[in-house]
CSV table of C-alpha atoms and ligand atoms in Angstrom, one decimal:
chain,number,residue,atom,x,y,z
V,1,MET,CA,-173.6,-127.5,-33.0
V,2,LYS,CA,-173.2,-131.2,-32.5
V,3,THR,CA,-174.6,-133.2,-35.5
V,4,ILE,CA,-174.7,-136.9,-36.5
V,5,ALA,CA,-171.4,-136.3,-38.3
V,6,ASP,CA,-169.7,-135.9,-34.9
V,7,ILE,CA,-170.9,-139.3,-33.6
V,8,ASN,CA,-169.9,-142.8,-34.5
V,9,PHE,CA,-173.0,-144.9,-34.1
V,10,GLU,CA,-171.3,-148.3,-34.1
V,11,ASP,CA,-173.1,-150.7,-31.8
V,12,LYS,CA,-175.4,-147.8,-30.7
V,13,LYS,CA,-179.2,-147.5,-30.9
V,14,ALA,CA,-180.1,-144.1,-32.1
V,15,LEU,CA,-183.5,-142.8,-31.0
V,16,ILE,CA,-184.4,-140.5,-33.8
V,17,ARG,CA,-187.2,-138.0,-33.6
V,18,VAL,CA,-188.3,-137.7,-37.3
V,19,ASP,CA,-191.2,-135.9,-38.8
V,20,PHE,CA,-193.3,-138.5,-40.6
V,21,ASN,CA,-196.5,-136.4,-40.3
V,22,VAL,CA,-197.1,-136.9,-44.0
V,23,PRO,CA,-200.3,-136.0,-45.9
V,24,LEU,CA,-202.7,-139.0,-46.5
V,25,ASP,CA,-205.6,-139.3,-48.9
V,26,ASP,CA,-209.0,-140.8,-48.0
V,27,ASN,CA,-207.6,-144.4,-48.5
V,28,GLY,CA,-204.7,-143.8,-46.2
V,29,GLU,CA,-202.2,-143.5,-49.1
V,30,ILE,CA,-199.3,-141.1,-48.7
V,31,THR,CA,-199.7,-138.3,-51.2
V,32,ASP,CA,-196.2,-136.7,-50.6
V,33,VAL,CA,-193.1,-138.5,-49.4
V,34,THR,CA,-190.9,-135.4,-49.0
V,35,ARG,CA,-190.7,-135.7,-45.2
V,36,ILE,CA,-189.7,-139.4,-45.4
V,37,GLU,CA,-187.0,-138.6,-48.0
V,38,ALA,CA,-185.8,-135.8,-45.8
V,39,ALA,CA,-185.1,-138.2,-42.9
V,40,LYS,CA,-183.1,-140.7,-45.1
V,41,THR,CA,-179.6,-139.2,-44.7
V,42,THR,CA,-179.7,-139.4,-40.9
V,43,ILE,CA,-181.1,-142.9,-40.8
V,44,LEU,CA,-178.6,-144.2,-43.3
V,45,LYS,CA,-175.7,-142.6,-41.5
V,46,VAL,CA,-176.6,-144.5,-38.3
V,47,LEU,CA,-176.9,-147.8,-40.2
V,48,GLU,CA,-173.7,-147.3,-42.2
V,49,ASP,CA,-171.8,-146.7,-38.9
V,50,GLY,CA,-173.0,-150.1,-37.7
V,51,GLY,CA,-175.8,-148.8,-35.4
V,52,ALA,CA,-179.6,-149.3,-35.3
V,53,ALA,CA,-182.3,-146.7,-35.8
V,54,ILE,CA,-185.4,-146.4,-33.6
V,55,LEU,CA,-187.7,-143.9,-35.3
V,56,MET,CA,-190.4,-141.9,-33.4
V,57,SER,CA,-192.9,-139.5,-34.9
V,58,HIS,CA,-196.4,-138.2,-34.6
V,59,LEU,CA,-199.0,-138.4,-37.4
V,60,GLY,CA,-202.0,-136.0,-37.4
V,61,ARG,CA,-203.9,-135.0,-34.3
V,62,PRO,CA,-205.4,-138.2,-32.9
V,63,LYS,CA,-207.7,-137.9,-29.8
V,64,ASN,CA,-207.3,-141.6,-28.9
V,65,LYS,CA,-205.5,-144.6,-30.4
V,66,GLU,CA,-207.4,-144.3,-33.7
V,67,GLU,CA,-206.3,-146.7,-36.4
V,68,GLU,CA,-206.5,-144.0,-39.1
V,69,PHE,CA,-203.5,-142.3,-37.4
V,70,SER,CA,-201.4,-145.4,-36.9
V,71,LEU,CA,-197.9,-145.1,-38.2
V,72,GLY,CA,-198.1,-148.8,-39.0
V,73,GLN,CA,-199.8,-147.9,-42.3
V,74,LEU,CA,-196.7,-146.0,-43.4
V,75,CYS,CA,-194.3,-148.8,-42.8
V,76,SER,CA,-194.0,-150.3,-46.2
V,77,LYS,CA,-193.8,-146.9,-47.9
V,78,ILE,CA,-191.0,-145.8,-45.5
V,79,SER,CA,-189.1,-149.1,-46.2
V,80,GLU,CA,-189.4,-148.4,-49.9
V,81,VAL,CA,-188.2,-144.7,-49.6
V,82,ILE,CA,-185.4,-145.5,-47.2
V,83,GLY,CA,-184.4,-148.7,-49.1
V,84,VAL,CA,-184.2,-150.7,-46.0
V,85,GLU,CA,-186.9,-152.8,-44.3
V,86,VAL,CA,-188.6,-151.1,-41.4
V,87,ASN,CA,-190.0,-153.1,-38.5
V,88,PHE,CA,-193.0,-151.7,-36.6
V,89,VAL,CA,-194.1,-152.0,-33.0
V,90,ASP,CA,-197.6,-150.8,-32.2
V,91,ASP,CA,-196.7,-148.8,-29.1
V,92,CYS,CA,-194.1,-146.2,-28.4
V,93,VAL,CA,-193.6,-146.9,-24.6
V,94,GLY,CA,-194.4,-149.8,-22.3
V,95,PRO,CA,-193.4,-153.5,-22.4
V,96,GLU,CA,-193.9,-154.2,-26.1
V,97,ALA,CA,-191.9,-151.1,-27.2
V,98,THR,CA,-189.2,-151.9,-24.7
V,99,LYS,CA,-188.9,-155.5,-25.9
V,100,ALA,CA,-188.8,-154.5,-29.5
V,101,ALA,CA,-186.1,-151.9,-28.9
V,102,ALA,CA,-184.0,-154.3,-26.8
V,103,GLU,CA,-184.2,-157.0,-29.4
V,104,LEU,CA,-183.4,-154.7,-32.3
V,105,GLU,CA,-180.3,-155.8,-34.1
V,106,MET,CA,-177.6,-153.5,-35.4
V,107,GLY,CA,-178.2,-152.4,-39.0
V,108,LYS,CA,-182.0,-152.6,-38.5
V,109,ILE,CA,-184.8,-150.0,-38.3
V,110,LEU,CA,-187.6,-150.0,-35.8
V,111,LEU,CA,-190.6,-147.6,-36.2
V,112,LEU,CA,-192.6,-146.8,-33.0
V,113,GLU,CA,-196.3,-146.2,-33.0
V,114,ASN,CA,-197.7,-142.6,-33.1
V,115,LEU,CA,-196.4,-140.6,-30.2
V,116,ARG,CA,-199.6,-138.6,-30.0
V,117,PHE,CA,-201.5,-141.7,-29.0
V,118,TYR,CA,-200.4,-140.5,-25.6
V,119,GLN,CA,-201.4,-137.0,-24.6
V,120,GLU,CA,-198.3,-136.9,-22.5
V,121,GLU,CA,-196.4,-136.2,-25.7
V,122,THR,CA,-197.9,-132.8,-26.4
V,123,GLU,CA,-198.0,-132.0,-22.7
V,124,GLY,CA,-194.2,-132.5,-22.5
V,125,ASP,CA,-194.6,-135.0,-19.7
V,126,LEU,CA,-191.3,-135.8,-18.0
V,127,ASP,CA,-192.1,-139.4,-17.1
V,128,PHE,CA,-193.2,-140.1,-20.7
V,129,ALA,CA,-190.1,-138.6,-22.0
V,130,LYS,CA,-188.0,-140.7,-19.6
V,131,GLN,CA,-189.7,-143.9,-20.8
V,132,LEU,CA,-189.0,-143.0,-24.4
V,133,SER,CA,-185.4,-142.1,-23.6
V,134,GLU,CA,-184.8,-145.6,-22.2
V,135,LEU,CA,-185.3,-147.1,-25.7
V,136,GLY,CA,-182.0,-145.8,-27.2
V,137,ASP,CA,-178.4,-144.9,-26.4
V,138,VAL,CA,-178.2,-141.6,-28.4
V,139,TYR,CA,-180.9,-139.1,-29.0
V,140,VAL,CA,-181.1,-137.5,-32.5
V,141,SER,CA,-183.3,-134.6,-33.1
V,142,ASP,CA,-184.3,-134.4,-36.8
V,143,ALA,CA,-187.9,-133.1,-36.9
V,144,PHE,CA,-187.7,-129.4,-37.9
V,145,GLY,CA,-191.5,-129.3,-38.4
V,146,THR,CA,-192.1,-129.7,-34.6
V,147,ALA,CA,-188.9,-128.1,-33.3
V,148,HIS,CA,-191.0,-125.1,-32.1
V,149,ARG,CA,-193.0,-127.3,-29.8
V,150,ALA,CA,-191.8,-128.2,-26.3
V,151,HIS,CA,-193.1,-131.7,-26.6
V,152,ALA,CA,-191.8,-134.8,-24.8
V,153,SER,CA,-190.1,-136.3,-27.8
V,154,THR,CA,-188.8,-133.0,-29.3
V,155,THR,CA,-187.5,-131.2,-26.2
V,156,VAL,CA,-188.0,-132.7,-22.8
V,157,ILE,CA,-186.4,-136.0,-23.7
V,158,ALA,CA,-183.0,-134.3,-24.5
V,159,GLN,CA,-182.2,-133.9,-20.8
V,160,PHE,CA,-181.9,-137.7,-20.4
V,161,PHE,CA,-179.0,-137.6,-22.9
V,162,PRO,CA,-176.7,-135.0,-21.4
V,163,GLU,CA,-173.7,-136.2,-23.6
V,164,ASN,CA,-175.3,-138.3,-26.2
V,165,LYS,CA,-177.6,-136.0,-28.2
V,166,CYS,CA,-177.2,-134.3,-31.5
V,167,PHE,CA,-179.0,-132.8,-34.5
V,168,GLY,CA,-179.8,-135.0,-37.4
V,169,ALA,CA,-178.7,-134.0,-40.9
V,170,LEU,CA,-182.0,-132.4,-41.8
V,171,LEU,CA,-182.3,-130.2,-38.8
V,172,ALA,CA,-178.7,-129.2,-39.1
V,173,LYS,CA,-179.3,-128.1,-42.7
V,174,GLU,CA,-182.4,-126.1,-41.7
V,175,ILE,CA,-180.5,-124.3,-39.0
V,176,GLU,CA,-177.5,-123.6,-41.3
V,177,SER,CA,-179.7,-122.4,-44.2
V,178,LEU,CA,-181.6,-119.9,-42.0
V,179,ASP,CA,-178.4,-118.8,-40.4
V,180,ARG,CA,-177.0,-118.2,-43.9
V,181,VAL,CA,-179.9,-115.9,-44.6
V,182,LEU,CA,-180.3,-114.1,-41.3
V,183,ASN,CA,-176.8,-113.8,-39.9
V,184,ASN,CA,-174.1,-114.8,-42.3
V,185,SER,CA,-175.6,-113.5,-45.5
V,186,GLU,CA,-174.0,-112.1,-48.6
V,187,ARG,CA,-175.6,-108.7,-49.4
V,188,PRO,CA,-177.8,-107.4,-50.7
V,189,VAL,CA,-180.3,-109.5,-48.7
V,190,LEU,CA,-183.9,-109.6,-50.0
V,191,ALA,CA,-186.9,-111.0,-48.1
V,192,ILE,CA,-190.1,-111.6,-50.0
V,193,LEU,CA,-193.2,-111.9,-47.9
V,194,GLY,CA,-196.6,-112.8,-49.3
V,195,GLY,CA,-199.7,-114.6,-48.3
V,196,SER,CA,-203.0,-113.4,-47.1
V,197,LYS,CA,-202.5,-111.7,-43.8
V,198,VAL,CA,-200.2,-109.0,-42.3
V,199,SER,CA,-201.2,-110.1,-38.8
V,200,SER,CA,-199.7,-113.6,-39.2
V,201,LYS,CA,-196.3,-112.2,-40.4
V,202,ILE,CA,-196.0,-108.9,-38.5
V,203,THR,CA,-193.4,-110.2,-36.0
V,204,VAL,CA,-191.4,-111.7,-38.9
V,205,ILE,CA,-191.4,-108.4,-40.8
V,206,GLU,CA,-190.4,-106.4,-37.7
V,207,ASN,CA,-187.6,-108.9,-36.8
V,208,ILE,CA,-186.1,-109.1,-40.3
V,209,LEU,CA,-186.1,-105.4,-40.9
V,210,ASP,CA,-182.8,-105.4,-39.1
V,211,LYS,CA,-181.4,-108.2,-41.3
V,212,VAL,CA,-182.3,-107.3,-44.9
V,213,ASP,CA,-181.6,-104.6,-47.4
V,214,GLU,CA,-184.8,-104.9,-49.4
V,215,MET,CA,-188.2,-106.4,-48.8
V,216,ILE,CA,-191.0,-107.3,-51.2
V,217,ILE,CA,-194.4,-107.3,-49.6
V,218,GLY,CA,-196.9,-109.0,-51.9
V,219,GLY,CA,-200.0,-111.1,-52.0
V,220,GLY,CA,-203.1,-110.2,-50.0
V,221,MET,CA,-200.9,-108.5,-47.4
V,222,ALA,CA,-200.0,-105.7,-49.7
V,223,PHE,CA,-203.5,-104.2,-49.7
V,224,THR,CA,-203.3,-103.2,-46.0
V,225,PHE,CA,-200.2,-101.2,-46.9
V,226,ILE,CA,-201.8,-99.7,-50.0
V,227,LYS,CA,-205.0,-98.7,-48.3
V,228,ALA,CA,-203.1,-97.3,-45.3
V,229,GLN,CA,-201.3,-94.9,-47.7
V,230,GLY,CA,-204.6,-93.7,-49.1
V,231,GLY,CA,-204.9,-96.1,-52.1
V,232,GLN,CA,-208.2,-97.5,-53.4
V,233,ILE,CA,-208.2,-101.2,-53.1
V,234,GLY,CA,-211.8,-102.0,-54.1
V,235,ASP,CA,-212.9,-105.3,-52.5
V,236,SER,CA,-209.4,-106.6,-52.0
V,237,ILE,CA,-208.6,-108.4,-48.8
V,238,CYS,CA,-207.5,-105.9,-46.1
V,239,GLU,CA,-207.0,-105.8,-42.3
V,240,ASP,CA,-208.2,-102.3,-41.5
V,241,ASP,CA,-207.0,-102.7,-37.9
V,242,LYS,CA,-203.5,-103.3,-39.0
V,243,MET,CA,-203.2,-100.1,-41.2
V,244,ASP,CA,-201.4,-98.1,-38.5
V,245,LEU,CA,-199.0,-101.0,-38.1
V,246,ALA,CA,-198.4,-101.0,-41.8
V,247,LEU,CA,-197.5,-97.3,-41.8
V,248,ASP,CA,-195.3,-97.9,-38.8
V,249,ILE,CA,-193.4,-100.6,-40.7
V,250,LEU,CA,-192.9,-98.3,-43.7
V,251,LYS,CA,-191.5,-95.7,-41.4
V,252,LYS,CA,-189.2,-98.0,-39.6
V,253,ALA,CA,-188.0,-99.4,-42.9
V,254,LYS,CA,-187.1,-95.9,-44.0
V,255,GLU,CA,-185.2,-95.3,-40.8
V,256,LYS,CA,-183.3,-98.5,-41.3
V,257,ASN,CA,-182.6,-97.9,-44.9
V,258,VAL,CA,-184.6,-100.9,-46.0
V,259,GLN,CA,-186.2,-100.5,-49.4
V,260,ILE,CA,-189.8,-101.8,-49.4
V,261,HIS,CA,-191.4,-102.9,-52.7
V,262,LEU,CA,-195.1,-103.3,-53.0
V,263,PRO,CA,-196.7,-104.5,-56.3
V,264,ILE,CA,-197.6,-101.5,-58.6
V,265,ASP,CA,-200.4,-103.3,-60.5
V,266,VAL,CA,-202.7,-106.3,-60.0
V,267,ILE,CA,-204.8,-108.8,-61.8
V,268,ALA,CA,-208.2,-107.8,-60.4
V,269,ALA,CA,-211.2,-110.1,-60.5
V,270,ASP,CA,-215.0,-109.4,-60.1
V,271,GLU,CA,-215.3,-112.4,-57.8
V,272,PHE,CA,-213.1,-114.8,-55.8
V,273,SER,CA,-213.2,-117.5,-58.4
V,274,ASN,CA,-211.1,-119.0,-61.3
V,275,ASP,CA,-214.0,-118.1,-63.6
V,276,ALA,CA,-214.2,-114.5,-62.6
V,277,ASN,CA,-213.8,-111.7,-65.2
V,278,THR,CA,-210.4,-110.1,-64.8
V,279,ARG,CA,-208.7,-106.9,-65.7
V,280,VAL,CA,-205.3,-105.3,-65.0
V,281,SER,CA,-205.5,-102.4,-62.5
V,282,GLU,CA,-203.0,-100.1,-60.8
V,283,ILE,CA,-202.9,-101.4,-57.2
V,284,ASN,CA,-204.0,-98.1,-55.7
V,285,LYS,CA,-206.9,-97.6,-58.2
V,286,ILE,CA,-208.9,-100.7,-57.9
V,287,GLU,CA,-212.6,-100.1,-58.5
V,288,GLU,CA,-215.4,-101.2,-56.1
V,289,GLY,CA,-216.7,-104.7,-57.0
V,290,TRP,CA,-213.1,-105.8,-58.0
V,291,GLN,CA,-210.4,-107.4,-55.9
V,292,GLY,CA,-206.7,-107.8,-56.5
V,293,LEU,CA,-205.9,-111.5,-56.7
V,294,ASP,CA,-202.5,-111.6,-58.3
V,295,ALA,CA,-199.5,-109.4,-59.1
V,296,GLY,CA,-199.9,-107.6,-62.4
V,297,PRO,CA,-197.5,-107.6,-65.4
V,298,LYS,CA,-195.6,-104.4,-64.5
V,299,SER,CA,-195.1,-105.6,-61.0
V,300,ARG,CA,-193.6,-108.9,-62.3
V,301,VAL,CA,-191.0,-107.0,-64.3
V,302,VAL,CA,-190.1,-104.7,-61.4
V,303,LEU,CA,-189.9,-107.5,-58.9
V,304,ASP,CA,-187.8,-109.6,-61.3
V,305,ALA,CA,-185.1,-106.8,-61.3
V,306,VAL,CA,-185.3,-106.6,-57.5
V,307,VAL,CA,-184.8,-110.4,-57.1
V,308,ASN,CA,-182.0,-110.5,-59.6
V,309,ARG,CA,-179.9,-107.9,-57.9
V,310,ALA,CA,-180.1,-109.8,-54.5
V,311,ARG,CA,-177.3,-112.2,-53.4
V,312,THR,CA,-179.4,-113.7,-50.6
V,313,ILE,CA,-183.1,-114.4,-50.9
V,314,LEU,CA,-185.7,-115.5,-48.5
V,315,TRP,CA,-189.2,-116.3,-49.8
V,316,ASN,CA,-192.2,-116.9,-47.6
V,317,GLY,CA,-195.8,-116.6,-49.0
V,318,PRO,CA,-197.3,-116.5,-52.5
V,319,LEU,CA,-197.8,-113.3,-54.5
V,320,GLY,CA,-201.4,-114.2,-55.4
V,321,VAL,CA,-204.1,-116.8,-55.0
V,322,PHE,CA,-201.9,-119.4,-56.7
V,323,GLU,CA,-204.3,-122.2,-55.9
V,324,LEU,CA,-206.6,-120.8,-58.7
V,325,GLU,CA,-204.9,-121.3,-62.0
V,326,ASN,CA,-205.8,-117.8,-63.4
V,327,PHE,CA,-204.1,-116.1,-60.4
V,328,ALA,CA,-201.0,-118.2,-60.2
V,329,GLY,CA,-199.0,-116.2,-62.8
V,330,GLY,CA,-197.4,-113.7,-60.3
V,331,THR,CA,-196.2,-116.5,-58.0
V,332,ILE,CA,-194.9,-118.5,-61.0
V,333,ALA,CA,-193.1,-115.5,-62.4
V,334,LEU,CA,-191.5,-114.8,-58.9
V,335,GLY,CA,-190.4,-118.5,-58.7
V,336,LYS,CA,-188.8,-118.1,-62.1
V,337,SER,CA,-187.0,-115.0,-61.1
V,338,ILE,CA,-185.7,-116.6,-57.9
V,339,ALA,CA,-184.6,-119.7,-59.9
V,340,GLN,CA,-182.7,-117.4,-62.3
V,341,ALA,CA,-181.0,-115.5,-59.5
V,342,THR,CA,-180.0,-118.8,-57.9
V,343,GLN,CA,-178.5,-119.9,-61.1
V,344,ASN,CA,-176.5,-116.7,-61.1
V,345,GLY,CA,-175.1,-117.5,-57.7
V,346,ALA,CA,-177.5,-116.1,-55.2
V,347,PHE,CA,-178.5,-118.2,-52.1
V,348,SER,CA,-182.3,-118.7,-52.0
V,349,LEU,CA,-184.3,-120.2,-49.2
V,350,VAL,CA,-188.0,-120.9,-49.6
V,351,GLY,CA,-190.1,-121.7,-46.5
V,352,GLY,CA,-193.5,-121.6,-45.0
V,353,GLY,CA,-196.3,-124.0,-46.0
V,354,ASP,CA,-197.8,-122.2,-49.0
V,355,SER,CA,-194.7,-121.1,-50.7
V,356,VAL,CA,-193.3,-124.6,-50.4
V,357,ALA,CA,-196.5,-126.0,-51.9
V,358,ALA,CA,-196.2,-123.4,-54.7
V,359,VAL,CA,-192.5,-124.1,-55.6
V,360,LYS,CA,-193.3,-127.8,-55.6
V,361,GLN,CA,-196.5,-127.4,-57.7
V,362,PHE,CA,-194.7,-125.3,-60.3
V,363,GLY,CA,-191.5,-127.4,-60.2
V,364,PHE,CA,-189.0,-124.9,-58.8
V,365,ASP,CA,-188.1,-126.9,-55.8
V,366,ASP,CA,-184.8,-128.1,-57.3
V,367,GLN,CA,-184.0,-124.7,-58.7
V,368,VAL,CA,-183.7,-122.9,-55.4
V,369,SER,CA,-180.9,-123.4,-52.9
V,370,TYR,CA,-183.0,-124.8,-50.1
V,371,VAL,CA,-186.6,-125.6,-49.4
V,372,SER,CA,-187.4,-125.6,-45.7
V,373,THR,CA,-189.5,-128.5,-44.3
V,374,GLY,CA,-191.1,-126.6,-41.5
V,375,GLY,CA,-193.8,-123.9,-41.8
V,376,GLY,CA,-194.5,-122.8,-38.2
V,377,ALA,CA,-191.0,-123.6,-37.0
V,378,MET,CA,-189.4,-121.5,-39.8
V,379,LEU,CA,-191.7,-118.5,-39.1
V,380,GLU,CA,-190.8,-118.6,-35.4
V,381,MET,CA,-187.1,-118.7,-36.2
V,382,LEU,CA,-187.7,-115.7,-38.5
V,383,GLU,CA,-189.5,-114.0,-35.7
V,384,GLY,CA,-186.2,-114.3,-33.8
V,385,LYS,CA,-187.4,-116.8,-31.3
V,386,THR,CA,-185.2,-119.6,-30.0
V,387,LEU,CA,-187.0,-122.9,-30.7
V,388,PRO,CA,-187.3,-125.2,-27.7
V,389,GLY,CA,-186.3,-128.3,-29.8
V,390,ILE,CA,-183.2,-126.6,-30.9
V,391,ALA,CA,-182.2,-125.1,-27.6
V,392,ALA,CA,-182.6,-128.6,-26.0
V,393,ILE,CA,-179.7,-129.9,-28.1
V,394,GLN,CA,-177.5,-126.8,-27.9
Z,1,AMP,P1,-200.5,-117.4,-45.7
Z,1,AMP,O1,-201.1,-118.7,-45.1
Z,1,AMP,O2,-200.7,-116.2,-44.9
Z,1,AMP,O3,-199.1,-117.6,-46.1
Z,1,AMP,O4,-201.3,-117.1,-47.0
Z,1,AMP,C1,-201.4,-118.0,-48.1
Z,1,AMP,C2,-202.6,-117.7,-48.8
Z,1,AMP,O5,-202.7,-116.4,-49.2
Z,1,AMP,C3,-202.8,-118.6,-50.0
Z,1,AMP,O6,-203.8,-119.5,-49.8
Z,1,AMP,C4,-203.2,-117.5,-51.1
Z,1,AMP,O7,-204.3,-117.9,-51.9
Z,1,AMP,C5,-203.6,-116.3,-50.3
Z,1,AMP,N1,-203.5,-115.1,-51.1
Z,1,AMP,C6,-202.4,-114.6,-51.7
Z,1,AMP,N2,-202.7,-113.5,-52.3
Z,1,AMP,C7,-204.0,-113.2,-52.1
Z,1,AMP,C8,-204.9,-112.1,-52.5
Z,1,AMP,N3,-204.4,-111.1,-53.2
Z,1,AMP,N4,-206.1,-112.1,-52.0
Z,1,AMP,C9,-206.5,-113.2,-51.2
Z,1,AMP,N5,-205.7,-114.2,-50.8
Z,1,AMP,C10,-204.5,-114.2,-51.2
């Protein structure tokens, strides 16, 4: 795996694909700078070597060249976070971009306009990728969030740099962390999968059954498994058409000697609302008119023990409807258990949009070993797929 550490960027212009697809509020203000901070190590390494950095990214899903999706609006914030002034050019290909890149002095940073102002980006257009490639001397791939897309700037472009391409620090860390969980892990290995739907994580579950010793299936997903085994789940969320699949997973897990843990009790609510009446119920005896929205107190104790005997932990998906304060307790308790296990020497990786949001919201992000920056990309890696953006560099 060739990374920025293997390249001396002196007098070189590094064309870096970053992920500055940051969340913006209604006034165009950035609400979370995590993705910009994540790109800092790579950018500073290039500058410290005596090179220049040309940054390319997408922002949102523009249909045309809409001002609200311009990367120009992020420029001052990016300068502030990186600690170096960032120059902006309001195109990513064509004469203006070519001129700005050619005139860029060593030690400086140039940010290109939103790549998705050209539909050729998402189409993976060869000519567009070639035009981009002509802006720099070395291609650095550092956008994990889009590594599962075969877009012009994430994948196609790499062929124009047969020798001079590498992973940035962030992408290298993402790959290493997942490898440490899936392939080079210290046992026992525990995967915790939560969230709302079995259907969206089924391939992940099937793939990682070969890699883990124990698995916790929590959140809304659990009810499909409970109902499939004859439990009463009241009005809890359930995918009836996935019940056979759920039984099949339980059977396969048994064959592979993987211990599956489902919650044993839940906080049930009489409506999907923070103001609902609640009661604790055994997970397989939930009455009609009630739905399980969080892991119950007994489950939290049992799961804490499971987490704390693991040496490698992967967490994807919340244990309850954590967005509603009254149903966040199970997810918070799990976060605490993982933080504790990490403190005791386990390696913990948290990934996937909602669990990342949860660890940040509840302040566990600096108490786990690694928080992944890519939701869809991480899920696809867990499914065992080779991501095009990663294959293009390898
Ligand atoms: P996913 O996008 O599949 O990872 O699911 C995340 C969502 O699952 C979050 O928005 C949670 O609110 C939701 N969720 C977790 N537990 C439950 C539950 N018991 N009932 C309904 N939704 C849930």
